[in-house]
PDB file of C-alpha atoms in Angstrom:
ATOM      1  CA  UNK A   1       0.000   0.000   0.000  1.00 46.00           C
ATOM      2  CA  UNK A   2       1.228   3.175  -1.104  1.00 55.00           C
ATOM      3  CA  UNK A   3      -0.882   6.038   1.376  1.00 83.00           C
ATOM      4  CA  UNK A   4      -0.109   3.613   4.422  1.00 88.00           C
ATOM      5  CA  UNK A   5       2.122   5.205   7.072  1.00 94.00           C
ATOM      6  CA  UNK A   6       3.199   3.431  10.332  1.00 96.00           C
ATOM      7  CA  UNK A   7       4.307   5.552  13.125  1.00 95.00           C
ATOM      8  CA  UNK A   8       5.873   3.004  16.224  1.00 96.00           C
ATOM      9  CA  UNK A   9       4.612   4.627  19.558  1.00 96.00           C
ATOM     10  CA  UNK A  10       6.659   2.897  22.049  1.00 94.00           C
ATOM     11  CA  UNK A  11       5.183   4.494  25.499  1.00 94.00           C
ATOM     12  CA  UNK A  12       2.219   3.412  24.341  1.00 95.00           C
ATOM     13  CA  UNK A  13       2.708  -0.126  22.979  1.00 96.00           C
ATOM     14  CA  UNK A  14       1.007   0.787  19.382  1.00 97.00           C
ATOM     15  CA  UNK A  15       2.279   0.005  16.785  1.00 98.00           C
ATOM     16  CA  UNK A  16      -0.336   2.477  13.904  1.00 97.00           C
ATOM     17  CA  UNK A  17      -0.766   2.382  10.425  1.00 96.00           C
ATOM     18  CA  UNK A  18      -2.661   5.532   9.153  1.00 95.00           C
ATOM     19  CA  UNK A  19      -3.888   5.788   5.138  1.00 90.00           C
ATOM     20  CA  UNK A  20      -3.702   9.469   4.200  1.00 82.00           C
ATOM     21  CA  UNK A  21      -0.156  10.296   5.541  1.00 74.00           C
ATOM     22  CA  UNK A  22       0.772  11.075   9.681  1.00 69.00           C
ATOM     23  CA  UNK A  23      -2.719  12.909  10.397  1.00 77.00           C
ATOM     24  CA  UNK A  24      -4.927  10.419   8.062  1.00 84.00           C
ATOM     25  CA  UNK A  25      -7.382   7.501   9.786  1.00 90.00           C
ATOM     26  CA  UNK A  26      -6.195   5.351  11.831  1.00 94.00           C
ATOM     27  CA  UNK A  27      -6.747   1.575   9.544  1.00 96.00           C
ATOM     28  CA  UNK A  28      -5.082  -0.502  11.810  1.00 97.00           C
ATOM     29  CA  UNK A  29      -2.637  -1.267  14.832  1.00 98.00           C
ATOM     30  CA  UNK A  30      -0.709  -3.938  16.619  1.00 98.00           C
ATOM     31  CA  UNK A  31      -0.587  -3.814  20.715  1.00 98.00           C
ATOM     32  CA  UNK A  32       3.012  -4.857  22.063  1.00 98.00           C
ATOM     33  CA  UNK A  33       4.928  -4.562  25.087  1.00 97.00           C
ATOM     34  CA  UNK A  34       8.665  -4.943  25.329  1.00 97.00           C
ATOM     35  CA  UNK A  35       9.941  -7.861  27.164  1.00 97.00           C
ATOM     36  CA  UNK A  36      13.450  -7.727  28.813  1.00 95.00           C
ATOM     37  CA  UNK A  37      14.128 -10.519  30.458  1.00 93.00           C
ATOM     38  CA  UNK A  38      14.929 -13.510  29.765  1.00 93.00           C
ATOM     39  CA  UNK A  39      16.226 -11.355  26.557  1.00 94.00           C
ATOM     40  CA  UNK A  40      14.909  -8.295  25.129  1.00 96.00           C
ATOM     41  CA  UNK A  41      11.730  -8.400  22.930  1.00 97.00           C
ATOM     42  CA  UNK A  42       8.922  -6.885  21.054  1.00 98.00           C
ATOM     43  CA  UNK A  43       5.921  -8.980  22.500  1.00 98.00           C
ATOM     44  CA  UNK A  44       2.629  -8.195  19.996  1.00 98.00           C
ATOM     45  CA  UNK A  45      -0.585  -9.199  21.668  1.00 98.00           C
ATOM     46  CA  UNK A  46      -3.270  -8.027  19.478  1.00 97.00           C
ATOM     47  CA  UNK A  47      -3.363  -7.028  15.476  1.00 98.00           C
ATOM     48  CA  UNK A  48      -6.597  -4.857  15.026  1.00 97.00           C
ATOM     49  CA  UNK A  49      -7.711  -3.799  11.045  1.00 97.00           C
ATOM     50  CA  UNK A  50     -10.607  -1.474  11.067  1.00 96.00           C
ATOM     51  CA  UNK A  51     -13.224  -2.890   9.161  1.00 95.00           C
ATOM     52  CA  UNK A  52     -13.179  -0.444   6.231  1.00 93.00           C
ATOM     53  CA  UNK A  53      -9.539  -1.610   5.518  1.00 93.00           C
ATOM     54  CA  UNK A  54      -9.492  -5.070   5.898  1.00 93.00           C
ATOM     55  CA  UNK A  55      -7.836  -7.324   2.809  1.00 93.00           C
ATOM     56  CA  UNK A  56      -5.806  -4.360   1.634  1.00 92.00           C
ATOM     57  CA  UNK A  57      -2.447  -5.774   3.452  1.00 94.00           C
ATOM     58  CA  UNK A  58      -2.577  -3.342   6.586  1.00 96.00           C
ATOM     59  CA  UNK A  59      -1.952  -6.152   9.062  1.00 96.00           C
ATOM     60  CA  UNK A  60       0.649  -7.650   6.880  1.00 96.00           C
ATOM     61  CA  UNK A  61       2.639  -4.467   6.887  1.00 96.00           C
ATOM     62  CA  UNK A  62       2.271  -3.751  10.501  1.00 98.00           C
ATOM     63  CA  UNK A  63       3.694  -7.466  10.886  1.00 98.00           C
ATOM     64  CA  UNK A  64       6.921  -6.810   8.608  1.00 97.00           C
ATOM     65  CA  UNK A  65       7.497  -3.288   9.967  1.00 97.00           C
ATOM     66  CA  UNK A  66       7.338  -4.460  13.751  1.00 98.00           C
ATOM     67  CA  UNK A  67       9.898  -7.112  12.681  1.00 98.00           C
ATOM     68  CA  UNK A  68      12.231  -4.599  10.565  1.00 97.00           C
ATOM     69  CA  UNK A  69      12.121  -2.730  14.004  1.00 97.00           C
ATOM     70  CA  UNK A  70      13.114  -5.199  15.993  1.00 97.00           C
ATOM     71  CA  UNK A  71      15.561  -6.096  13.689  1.00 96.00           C
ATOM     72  CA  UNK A  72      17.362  -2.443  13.563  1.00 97.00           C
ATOM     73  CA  UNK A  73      17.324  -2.742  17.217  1.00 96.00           C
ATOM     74  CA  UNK A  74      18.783  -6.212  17.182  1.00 96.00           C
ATOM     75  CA  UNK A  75      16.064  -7.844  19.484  1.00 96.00           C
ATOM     76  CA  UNK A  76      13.976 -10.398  18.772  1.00 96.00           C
ATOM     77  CA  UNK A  77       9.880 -10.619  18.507  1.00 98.00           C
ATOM     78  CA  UNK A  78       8.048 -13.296  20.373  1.00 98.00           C
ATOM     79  CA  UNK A  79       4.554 -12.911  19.076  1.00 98.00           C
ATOM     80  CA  UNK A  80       1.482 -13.921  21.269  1.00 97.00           C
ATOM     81  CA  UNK A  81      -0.755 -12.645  19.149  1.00 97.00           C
ATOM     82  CA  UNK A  82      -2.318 -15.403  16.858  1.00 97.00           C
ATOM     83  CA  UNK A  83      -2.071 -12.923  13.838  1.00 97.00           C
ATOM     84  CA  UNK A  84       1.449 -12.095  13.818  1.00 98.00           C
ATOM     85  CA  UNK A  85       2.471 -15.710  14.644  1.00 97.00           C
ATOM     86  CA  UNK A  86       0.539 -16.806  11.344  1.00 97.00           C
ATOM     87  CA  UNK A  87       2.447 -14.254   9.124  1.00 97.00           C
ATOM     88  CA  UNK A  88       5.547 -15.188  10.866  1.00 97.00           C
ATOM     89  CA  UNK A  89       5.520 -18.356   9.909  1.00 96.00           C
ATOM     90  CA  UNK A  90       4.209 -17.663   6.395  1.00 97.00           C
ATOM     91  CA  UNK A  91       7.485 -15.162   6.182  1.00 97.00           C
ATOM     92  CA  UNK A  92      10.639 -17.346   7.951  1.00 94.00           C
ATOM     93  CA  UNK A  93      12.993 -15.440   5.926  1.00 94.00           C
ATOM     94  CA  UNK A  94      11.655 -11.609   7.771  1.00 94.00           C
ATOM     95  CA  UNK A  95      10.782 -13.396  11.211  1.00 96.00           C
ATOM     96  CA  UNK A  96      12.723 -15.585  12.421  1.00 94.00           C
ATOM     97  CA  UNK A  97      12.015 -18.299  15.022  1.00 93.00           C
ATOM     98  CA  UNK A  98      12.170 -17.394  18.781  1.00 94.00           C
ATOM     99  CA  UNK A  99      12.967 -20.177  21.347  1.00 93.00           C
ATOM    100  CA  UNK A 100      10.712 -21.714  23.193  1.00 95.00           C
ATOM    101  CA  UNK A 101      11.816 -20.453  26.783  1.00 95.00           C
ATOM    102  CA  UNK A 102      11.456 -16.736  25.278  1.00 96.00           C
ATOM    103  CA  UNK A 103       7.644 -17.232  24.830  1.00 96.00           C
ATOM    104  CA  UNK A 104       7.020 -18.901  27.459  1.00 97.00           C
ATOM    105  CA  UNK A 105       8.757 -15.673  29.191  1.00 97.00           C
ATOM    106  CA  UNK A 106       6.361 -13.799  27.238  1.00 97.00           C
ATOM    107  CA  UNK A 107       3.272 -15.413  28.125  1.00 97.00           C
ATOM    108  CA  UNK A 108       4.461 -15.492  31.583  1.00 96.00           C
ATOM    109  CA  UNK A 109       4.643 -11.639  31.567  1.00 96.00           C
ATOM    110  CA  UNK A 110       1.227 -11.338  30.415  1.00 95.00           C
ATOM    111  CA  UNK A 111      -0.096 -13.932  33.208  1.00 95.00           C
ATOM    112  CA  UNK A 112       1.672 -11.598  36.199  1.00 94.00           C
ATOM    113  CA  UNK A 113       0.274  -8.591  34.617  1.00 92.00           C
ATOM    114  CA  UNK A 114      -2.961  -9.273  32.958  1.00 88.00           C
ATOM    115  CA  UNK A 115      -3.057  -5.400  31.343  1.00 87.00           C
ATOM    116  CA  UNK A 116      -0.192  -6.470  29.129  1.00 88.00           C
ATOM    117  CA  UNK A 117      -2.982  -8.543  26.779  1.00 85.00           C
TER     118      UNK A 117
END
């Protein structure tokens, strides 16, 4: 998509894509949080597409752009959120597998601090 922008808002765990440049609608998001321990990671919990903008590749592009972030910050993503794990393994050459003991970190985040999910 050409008019899609994505804006990473860290303190607020949103990852946005807008259509229409930096002020346009808001067409989509993904919810993360950043893990540190047992390693640092970007954790995404929920990918949202508005319904007007569904099947025009806005939750694809959130997925590769939260994964070329976490790649330019050399950390890792362990995805929880059924989405993202389902592009991820559609796209093993832009995600690349996380161990086992990393998710389980992540989920384990999420169960001592339910607001996480």
């Amino acid at each position: 998509m050409s008019d899609i922008e994505i804006h990473d808002d860290r303190d607020a765990g949103l990852l946005r894509a807008r259509v229409g440049g930096a002020d346009g609608e808001v067409a989509g998001y993904i919810q993360y949080f950043v893990l540190d321990e047992p390693q640092r990671a970007l954790v995404p919990v929920h990918t949202i597409v508005e319904p007007a903008h569904e099947g025009k590749g806005i939750g694809g592009s959130l997925a590769r752009e939260l994964y070329a972030i976490a790649a330019r910050e050399s950390i890792v993503v362990a995805p929880l959120c059924p989405f993202v794990v389902k592009w991820a393994a559609r796209h093993p050459g832009e995600a690349p597998a996380v161990p086992d003991e990393l998710l389980a970190a992540a989920k384990a985040a999420v169960e001592a601090d339910p607001n996480k999910w």
